[in-house]
XYZ file of C-alpha atoms in Angstrom:
509
model
C 112.967 63.069 101.277
C 110.565 63.270 98.378
C 110.572 60.502 95.799
C 110.846 62.978 92.947
C 114.171 64.020 91.477
C 115.294 67.412 90.314
C 117.753 66.991 87.456
C 120.106 69.943 87.196
C 121.267 70.834 83.703
C 121.881 74.553 84.197
C 119.166 75.426 81.700
C 115.745 74.567 83.090
C 115.566 75.472 86.795
C 112.507 77.640 87.488
C 111.689 80.177 90.178
C 108.796 77.973 91.239
C 111.184 75.059 91.805
C 113.479 77.307 93.818
C 110.542 78.595 95.875
C 109.169 75.113 96.535
C 112.477 73.403 97.211
C 112.414 73.888 100.993
C 109.003 72.256 101.375
C 109.349 69.517 98.752
C 113.085 68.744 98.855
C 113.357 66.531 95.771
C 116.625 64.649 95.371
C 118.937 66.752 93.203
C 121.485 65.350 90.789
C 123.428 66.458 87.728
C 122.184 65.579 84.263
C 124.367 63.446 82.006
C 124.675 66.358 79.582
C 125.913 68.591 82.399
C 128.581 66.062 83.366
C 129.776 65.890 79.784
C 130.062 69.654 79.432
C 131.758 69.984 82.817
C 134.334 67.359 81.864
C 135.033 69.253 78.666
C 135.783 72.490 80.499
C 137.958 70.671 83.046
C 139.955 69.224 80.168
C 140.530 72.735 78.820
C 141.771 73.888 82.238
C 144.192 70.956 82.387
C 145.501 71.858 78.927
C 146.061 75.429 80.060
C 148.034 74.218 83.048
C 150.125 71.882 80.912
C 150.931 74.618 78.412
C 151.880 77.180 81.042
C 149.464 79.733 79.609
C 148.628 82.379 82.181
C 145.026 81.949 83.364
C 143.513 84.047 86.137
C 142.745 82.112 89.293
C 144.173 78.891 87.896
C 147.880 79.732 87.867
C 147.746 83.308 89.145
C 146.904 84.988 92.404
C 143.550 86.621 93.049
C 142.285 90.193 93.032
C 145.215 92.588 93.368
C 147.557 89.573 93.036
C 146.245 88.690 89.574
C 149.632 89.505 88.060
C 151.459 86.982 90.278
C 151.974 83.725 88.432
C 151.759 80.469 90.371
C 153.754 77.354 89.463
C 152.000 74.178 88.360
C 153.137 72.481 91.566
C 151.326 75.082 93.664
C 147.956 75.155 91.898
C 146.301 72.820 94.411
C 147.649 74.789 97.348
C 146.373 77.947 95.651
C 142.786 76.627 95.714
C 142.962 75.581 99.377
C 144.512 78.904 100.373
C 141.749 80.688 98.499
C 138.973 78.881 100.360
C 140.575 79.243 103.782
C 141.639 82.866 103.469
C 138.290 83.969 102.083
C 136.411 82.541 105.080
C 136.130 85.995 106.589
C 132.363 86.362 106.855
C 130.647 87.680 109.931
C 127.172 88.093 111.393
C 124.453 85.573 112.092
C 124.249 82.467 109.885
C 121.774 82.709 107.030
C 118.458 80.848 107.574
C 118.209 77.239 106.454
C 115.807 77.907 103.561
C 118.157 80.535 102.155
C 121.149 78.177 102.465
C 119.284 75.391 100.640
C 118.555 77.743 97.771
C 122.158 78.974 97.690
C 123.378 75.389 97.328
C 120.767 74.604 94.683
C 121.558 77.719 92.647
C 125.318 77.156 92.911
C 125.061 73.541 91.764
C 122.820 74.477 88.847
C 125.134 77.287 87.767
C 128.135 74.964 87.799
C 126.124 72.363 85.858
C 126.140 74.661 82.824
C 129.745 73.597 82.371
C 131.552 76.892 81.787
C 133.274 76.989 85.175
C 136.024 74.385 84.933
C 134.968 72.516 88.068
C 134.881 68.729 88.317
C 131.493 67.033 88.611
C 132.563 65.109 91.731
C 132.863 68.403 93.603
C 129.285 69.326 92.686
C 128.175 65.782 93.558
C 129.506 66.362 97.073
C 127.695 69.682 97.322
C 124.470 67.987 96.226
C 125.034 65.111 98.669
C 125.038 67.656 101.497
C 121.925 69.322 100.085
C 120.073 66.029 99.635
C 120.933 64.989 103.199
C 119.887 68.448 104.463
C 123.342 69.054 105.889
C 123.504 72.822 105.584
C 126.805 74.696 105.820
C 126.882 77.631 108.210
C 127.072 80.664 105.936
C 127.462 84.047 107.644
C 125.120 86.748 106.389
C 127.684 89.531 106.199
C 130.941 89.992 104.328
C 130.034 90.236 100.646
C 129.942 93.426 98.564
C 128.311 91.563 95.687
C 131.150 91.770 93.178
C 133.823 89.229 92.371
C 130.983 87.067 93.538
C 129.758 86.621 97.085
C 133.235 85.521 98.037
C 133.355 85.407 101.818
C 129.972 83.755 102.446
C 130.472 81.197 99.669
C 133.922 80.402 101.046
C 132.233 79.141 104.206
C 130.105 76.822 102.074
C 133.224 75.586 100.252
C 135.046 75.068 103.546
C 132.440 72.476 104.500
C 133.237 70.516 101.323
C 136.898 70.121 102.237
C 136.081 68.903 105.742
C 136.996 72.066 107.622
C 133.677 73.937 107.912
C 130.556 73.877 110.014
C 126.982 72.853 109.219
C 123.552 72.369 110.744
C 121.773 69.021 110.524
C 118.653 67.896 112.383
C 119.091 70.709 114.885
C 122.713 69.849 115.613
C 125.874 71.819 114.875
C 128.454 69.722 113.040
C 132.106 70.629 112.624
C 134.974 69.504 110.416
C 134.831 65.942 109.016
C 131.509 65.299 110.806
C 129.800 67.564 108.259
C 130.616 65.284 105.355
C 130.166 62.103 107.381
C 126.535 63.112 108.028
C 125.968 62.987 104.269
C 128.025 59.833 103.728
C 130.801 61.726 101.923
C 134.539 62.180 102.088
C 136.267 65.588 101.888
C 136.749 66.991 98.400
C 140.320 67.242 97.126
C 140.487 70.572 95.352
C 142.179 70.822 91.982
C 142.894 73.577 89.446
C 139.814 75.836 89.401
C 137.563 73.985 91.875
C 137.914 76.440 94.750
C 137.505 79.544 92.616
C 134.397 78.166 90.901
C 132.785 77.511 94.288
C 133.535 80.976 95.690
C 132.983 83.113 92.629
C 129.285 83.646 91.967
C 126.191 85.618 92.917
C 124.214 82.880 94.644
C 124.008 84.622 98.041
C 122.681 87.778 96.397
C 120.276 85.779 94.227
C 118.886 83.617 97.034
C 118.158 86.670 99.175
C 116.498 88.516 96.288
C 114.423 85.463 95.387
C 113.188 85.088 98.952
C 112.277 88.768 98.825
C 110.343 88.188 95.595
C 108.470 85.178 96.979
C 107.445 87.174 100.039
C 106.624 90.260 97.962
C 104.140 88.305 95.863
C 102.269 87.173 98.983
C 102.429 90.654 100.493
C 101.061 92.398 97.396
C 98.113 89.997 97.216
C 97.537 90.484 100.944
C 97.608 94.259 100.479
C 94.886 93.993 97.845
C 92.747 91.940 100.221
C 93.364 94.349 103.103
C 92.773 97.378 100.906
C 89.455 96.081 99.613
C 88.373 95.263 103.165
C 89.189 98.841 104.143
C 87.181 100.196 101.196
C 84.118 98.478 102.597
C 84.836 99.409 106.223
C 85.246 103.057 105.236
C 82.072 103.031 103.131
C 84.283 103.827 100.172
C 83.152 104.018 96.578
C 83.652 101.098 94.206
C 83.618 103.403 91.194
C 87.381 104.219 91.166
C 88.021 100.570 90.273
C 85.888 100.673 87.123
C 87.644 98.826 84.302
C 87.310 101.765 81.890
C 89.387 104.065 84.090
C 92.315 101.668 84.140
C 92.160 100.746 80.486
C 92.515 104.453 79.772
C 95.837 104.550 81.680
C 97.130 101.623 79.574
C 99.447 100.207 82.244
C 99.464 96.440 82.707
C 100.046 96.307 86.459
C 97.394 98.901 87.186
C 94.817 96.991 85.151
C 95.701 93.694 86.844
C 95.437 95.221 90.315
C 92.136 96.972 89.574
C 90.725 93.703 88.258
C 91.875 91.858 91.374
C 90.247 94.474 93.630
C 87.021 94.208 91.624
C 87.058 90.457 92.291
C 86.808 91.306 96.006
C 84.183 94.020 95.698
C 80.731 93.856 94.078
C 77.284 93.315 95.569
C 77.384 94.429 99.165
C 74.874 95.524 101.779
C 77.463 97.940 103.115
C 77.978 99.508 99.696
C 74.211 99.753 99.133
C 73.761 101.468 102.498
C 75.679 104.578 101.449
C 74.577 104.808 97.826
C 73.123 108.294 98.446
C 75.883 109.692 100.669
C 77.288 113.161 99.980
C 80.969 112.153 99.840
C 82.275 113.115 96.391
C 85.677 111.414 96.417
C 87.617 109.123 98.724
C 91.163 109.903 99.889
C 93.990 108.817 97.602
C 94.974 105.846 99.782
C 91.580 104.342 98.862
C 90.878 105.358 95.289
C 94.474 105.296 94.010
C 95.225 101.728 95.094
C 95.340 100.423 91.501
C 97.770 103.147 90.435
C 100.097 102.663 93.416
C 99.941 98.899 93.776
C 99.825 98.435 90.024
C 103.267 100.039 89.914
C 104.321 97.544 92.580
C 102.981 94.682 90.468
C 104.977 95.895 87.478
C 108.099 96.157 89.637
C 107.682 92.566 90.788
C 107.135 91.457 87.193
C 110.494 93.004 86.236
C 112.169 91.384 89.238
C 110.660 88.041 88.252
C 112.124 88.278 84.755
C 115.604 89.124 86.068
C 115.643 86.460 88.766
C 114.224 83.795 86.459
C 117.243 84.397 84.242
C 119.531 84.251 87.258
C 118.297 80.721 88.027
C 120.196 79.429 84.995
C 123.149 81.775 84.756
C 126.915 81.507 85.051
C 128.284 84.128 87.424
C 131.869 83.113 88.123
C 135.138 83.983 86.405
C 137.025 83.119 84.257
C 134.756 81.066 81.996
C 135.681 78.222 79.670
C 134.263 78.133 76.128
C 135.432 75.143 74.077
C 139.228 75.543 74.102
C 139.295 79.182 75.221
C 139.366 80.686 78.706
C 137.860 84.192 78.959
C 137.926 86.631 81.855
C 134.897 88.856 82.265
C 132.652 90.204 84.985
C 129.590 87.981 85.342
C 130.265 87.894 89.086
C 129.035 91.485 89.391
C 125.619 91.319 91.063
C 124.331 94.714 89.936
C 121.246 93.267 88.186
C 120.292 91.491 91.417
C 121.091 94.501 93.572
C 118.899 96.669 91.375
C 115.843 94.423 91.600
C 116.274 93.987 95.366
C 116.355 97.760 95.699
C 113.409 98.184 93.335
C 111.359 95.689 95.356
C 112.368 97.380 98.609
C 111.109 100.733 97.331
C 107.900 99.190 95.983
C 107.062 97.304 99.170
C 107.807 100.367 101.266
C 105.099 102.149 99.288
C 102.681 99.294 99.985
C 103.315 99.850 103.689
C 103.028 103.624 103.410
C 99.615 103.518 101.725
C 98.395 100.811 104.123
C 99.358 102.972 107.105
C 97.265 105.816 105.652
C 94.248 103.510 105.348
C 94.695 102.431 108.982
C 94.592 106.099 109.979
C 91.336 106.567 108.016
C 89.788 103.543 109.717
C 90.587 104.916 113.182
C 89.438 108.536 112.896
C 85.801 108.145 111.981
C 86.037 108.994 108.289
C 83.093 106.631 108.196
C 80.778 108.235 110.806
C 79.360 104.817 111.672
C 82.725 103.834 113.176
C 83.933 104.934 116.604
C 87.242 106.750 117.090
C 90.067 104.189 117.186
C 87.356 101.499 116.930
C 86.777 101.662 120.677
C 83.769 100.331 122.555
C 83.916 103.207 125.064
C 85.978 106.127 123.704
C 88.097 107.690 126.411
C 87.919 104.753 128.765
C 89.405 102.598 126.025
C 92.136 103.280 123.463
C 91.228 100.632 120.897
C 93.672 100.539 117.979
C 95.291 103.902 118.801
C 98.743 102.494 119.564
C 98.508 99.753 116.954
C 98.436 102.600 114.449
C 101.516 104.097 116.104
C 103.260 100.764 115.572
C 102.246 100.764 111.909
C 103.547 104.318 111.535
C 106.848 103.370 113.182
C 107.305 100.390 110.865
C 106.358 102.397 107.774
C 108.922 105.033 108.693
C 111.580 102.400 109.393
C 110.980 100.931 105.952
C 111.544 104.332 104.354
C 115.070 104.335 105.745
C 115.679 100.699 104.799
C 114.496 101.438 101.242
C 117.500 103.675 100.559
C 119.153 101.838 97.640
C 122.175 99.733 98.530
C 123.215 99.441 94.889
C 124.187 103.115 94.618
C 126.698 102.755 97.450
C 129.742 101.271 95.739
C 132.976 101.003 97.699
C 136.322 99.875 96.190
C 138.087 96.773 97.517
C 141.178 94.645 96.817
C 143.593 97.558 96.454
C 141.348 99.171 93.858
C 141.270 96.176 91.520
C 137.631 95.592 92.417
C 136.773 99.275 92.215
C 133.010 99.095 91.688
C 130.712 96.765 93.595
C 126.955 96.114 93.748
C 126.195 95.683 97.468
C 123.487 93.255 96.328
C 123.619 91.036 99.456
C 122.916 94.028 101.681
C 120.112 95.064 99.317
C 118.619 91.581 99.742
C 118.948 91.526 103.512
C 117.320 94.960 103.804
C 114.545 93.780 101.536
C 113.738 90.896 103.888
C 113.601 93.274 106.856
C 111.143 95.418 104.918
C 108.948 92.382 104.211
C 108.801 91.539 107.917
C 107.779 95.098 108.757
C 105.232 95.206 105.960
C 103.608 91.978 107.128
C 103.006 93.615 110.515
C 101.593 96.803 108.945
C 99.168 94.785 106.810
C 98.235 92.685 109.839
C 97.262 95.873 111.677
C 95.164 97.018 108.716
C 93.413 93.655 108.492
C 92.687 93.627 112.224
C 91.413 97.212 112.110
C 89.233 96.675 109.041
C 87.844 93.443 110.479
C 86.905 95.224 113.714
C 85.354 98.023 111.679
C 83.151 95.511 109.858
C 82.092 94.192 113.267
C 80.837 97.680 114.106
C 78.859 97.856 110.861
C 76.836 94.721 111.599
C 74.243 93.561 110.750
C 75.244 94.873 107.306
C 77.269 92.397 105.292
C 80.103 92.985 102.856
C 80.711 91.051 99.626
C 80.927 87.274 99.670
C 84.685 87.394 99.042
C 85.326 89.876 101.844
C 83.073 88.024 104.273
C 85.426 85.064 103.763
C 88.349 87.335 104.680
C 86.505 88.562 107.764
C 85.759 84.972 108.793
C 89.376 83.928 108.268
C 90.645 86.711 110.534
C 88.012 85.985 113.166
C 88.875 82.278 113.074
C 92.317 83.272 114.319
C 91.470 86.314 116.412
C 88.058 86.297 118.127
C 86.132 89.561 118.271
C 86.463 91.655 121.416
C 84.595 94.835 122.322
C 87.037 95.745 125.101
C 90.689 96.776 125.171
C 93.133 93.878 125.015
C 96.795 93.372 124.231
C 97.283 93.430 120.468
C 100.887 92.289 119.990
C 100.000 88.612 119.877
C 97.157 89.273 117.436
C 99.501 91.248 115.171
C 102.106 88.479 115.330
C 99.561 85.768 114.493
C 98.150 87.605 111.479
C 101.661 88.631 110.350
C 102.676 84.978 110.270
C 99.533 84.033 108.375
C 100.399 86.735 105.842
C 103.977 85.543 105.394
C 102.739 81.964 105.054
C 100.484 83.054 102.175
C 97.205 82.244 103.933
C 95.725 85.709 103.404
C 97.015 85.989 99.834
C 95.141 82.770 99.047
C 91.871 84.601 99.792
C 92.312 86.822 96.716
C 89.790 85.414 94.198
C 91.646 86.607 91.098
C 95.240 85.363 91.051
C 95.849 85.587 87.292
C 98.748 87.803 86.300
C 100.471 87.578 89.666
C 103.144 85.228 90.951
C 106.336 83.811 89.540
């Protein structure tokens, strides 16, 4: 456990803190101001109960049962029934890093103090988080409206001593979950259960993980693309600053500048100064236009998800002495940006696959077909390209937007939903596929540079070549490539290739 603390006030959590939480794990606790505001909203809920005023989810049923009033004596039972009955998720448990972020985002949202939940409930949630006792949260079962109800119910179940959790590689059940964090089961009151279940934290955590990966993948794609420019004896002129200033698009200009930071003085570039090629294929010379649009998409996603870090997404909400029902639980903004990122990253994979094809079919006459040592006897990267094509095509299907596929639930009461969790899960599958496509491009371009020796590339790209060769030694003969692809894919996802981009300004979150 890190010595540092992360004080949650519902107003100042950043995407960087969310991204870094899994590696740094600062101790999290509520601010004094958050406790004060939370107590104020709890007091309002208690006044509502005492007055008999009808308040959704406090003294009424849920969803289609919203018109069924519940007696004051049954309000506690209502919250327990809610948690237990909504534990209907299915599928594999979400990964630990995602669960940590879900817990962090939920606690911070409740800290804003509009949810009517007691601070001791959030203290228990944070005790589990600080002890790295992570509730088992199934990946499937949320349509991303009325909150991520089913998955979050499994998190809430752990707080009342009836759920499951992972801790130090062990599966804990029932009271043992809370005992591992030195806690006792929460006794639910009034709106506690509803505040825990209602919210978009599953959708948000998945989208944020997609964003964090997307940033590394875009930077990697710029590195791989520039390496391919050199390997293909491509022109540097399409990246001239004047061209991109004329288009007047921020992302395009940032991407072109980043590519220029990788190119420059190069023996390879000098060697074909008098060649008769007039223009390079679009997958080479249009990289700033295509990947600039990706950069702009990620910038929009960053703005939306930064806001989501400090948002209230449950219902109803308590403002001073008034309880208001609305629809902040609808995850459409998150579903949209997950879908946007999915489409953008699919395009990164599509254009990378085209560059791989160029590398393998002797567009540069100094390269052998499929980068083989003995064409015919050897196949070189022939089937690695087939793998890249398969993954690029798979991503095209996965990129179909989830957010346009609403389906009504709860007897029509919840008649429009976002499907944001599915959008987020698809997005993560796309990032895995894209990492493998970019790994194949990097391996191909690195092998192409080997064939162009003794000519050297730019200083920045020679560092990239060296980094790949440090992991995957050169080989002039056929060899199995799956392990090489896996190793470079992991390095990409870990951000090791992205770190080789000299110009990082304007990217990130």
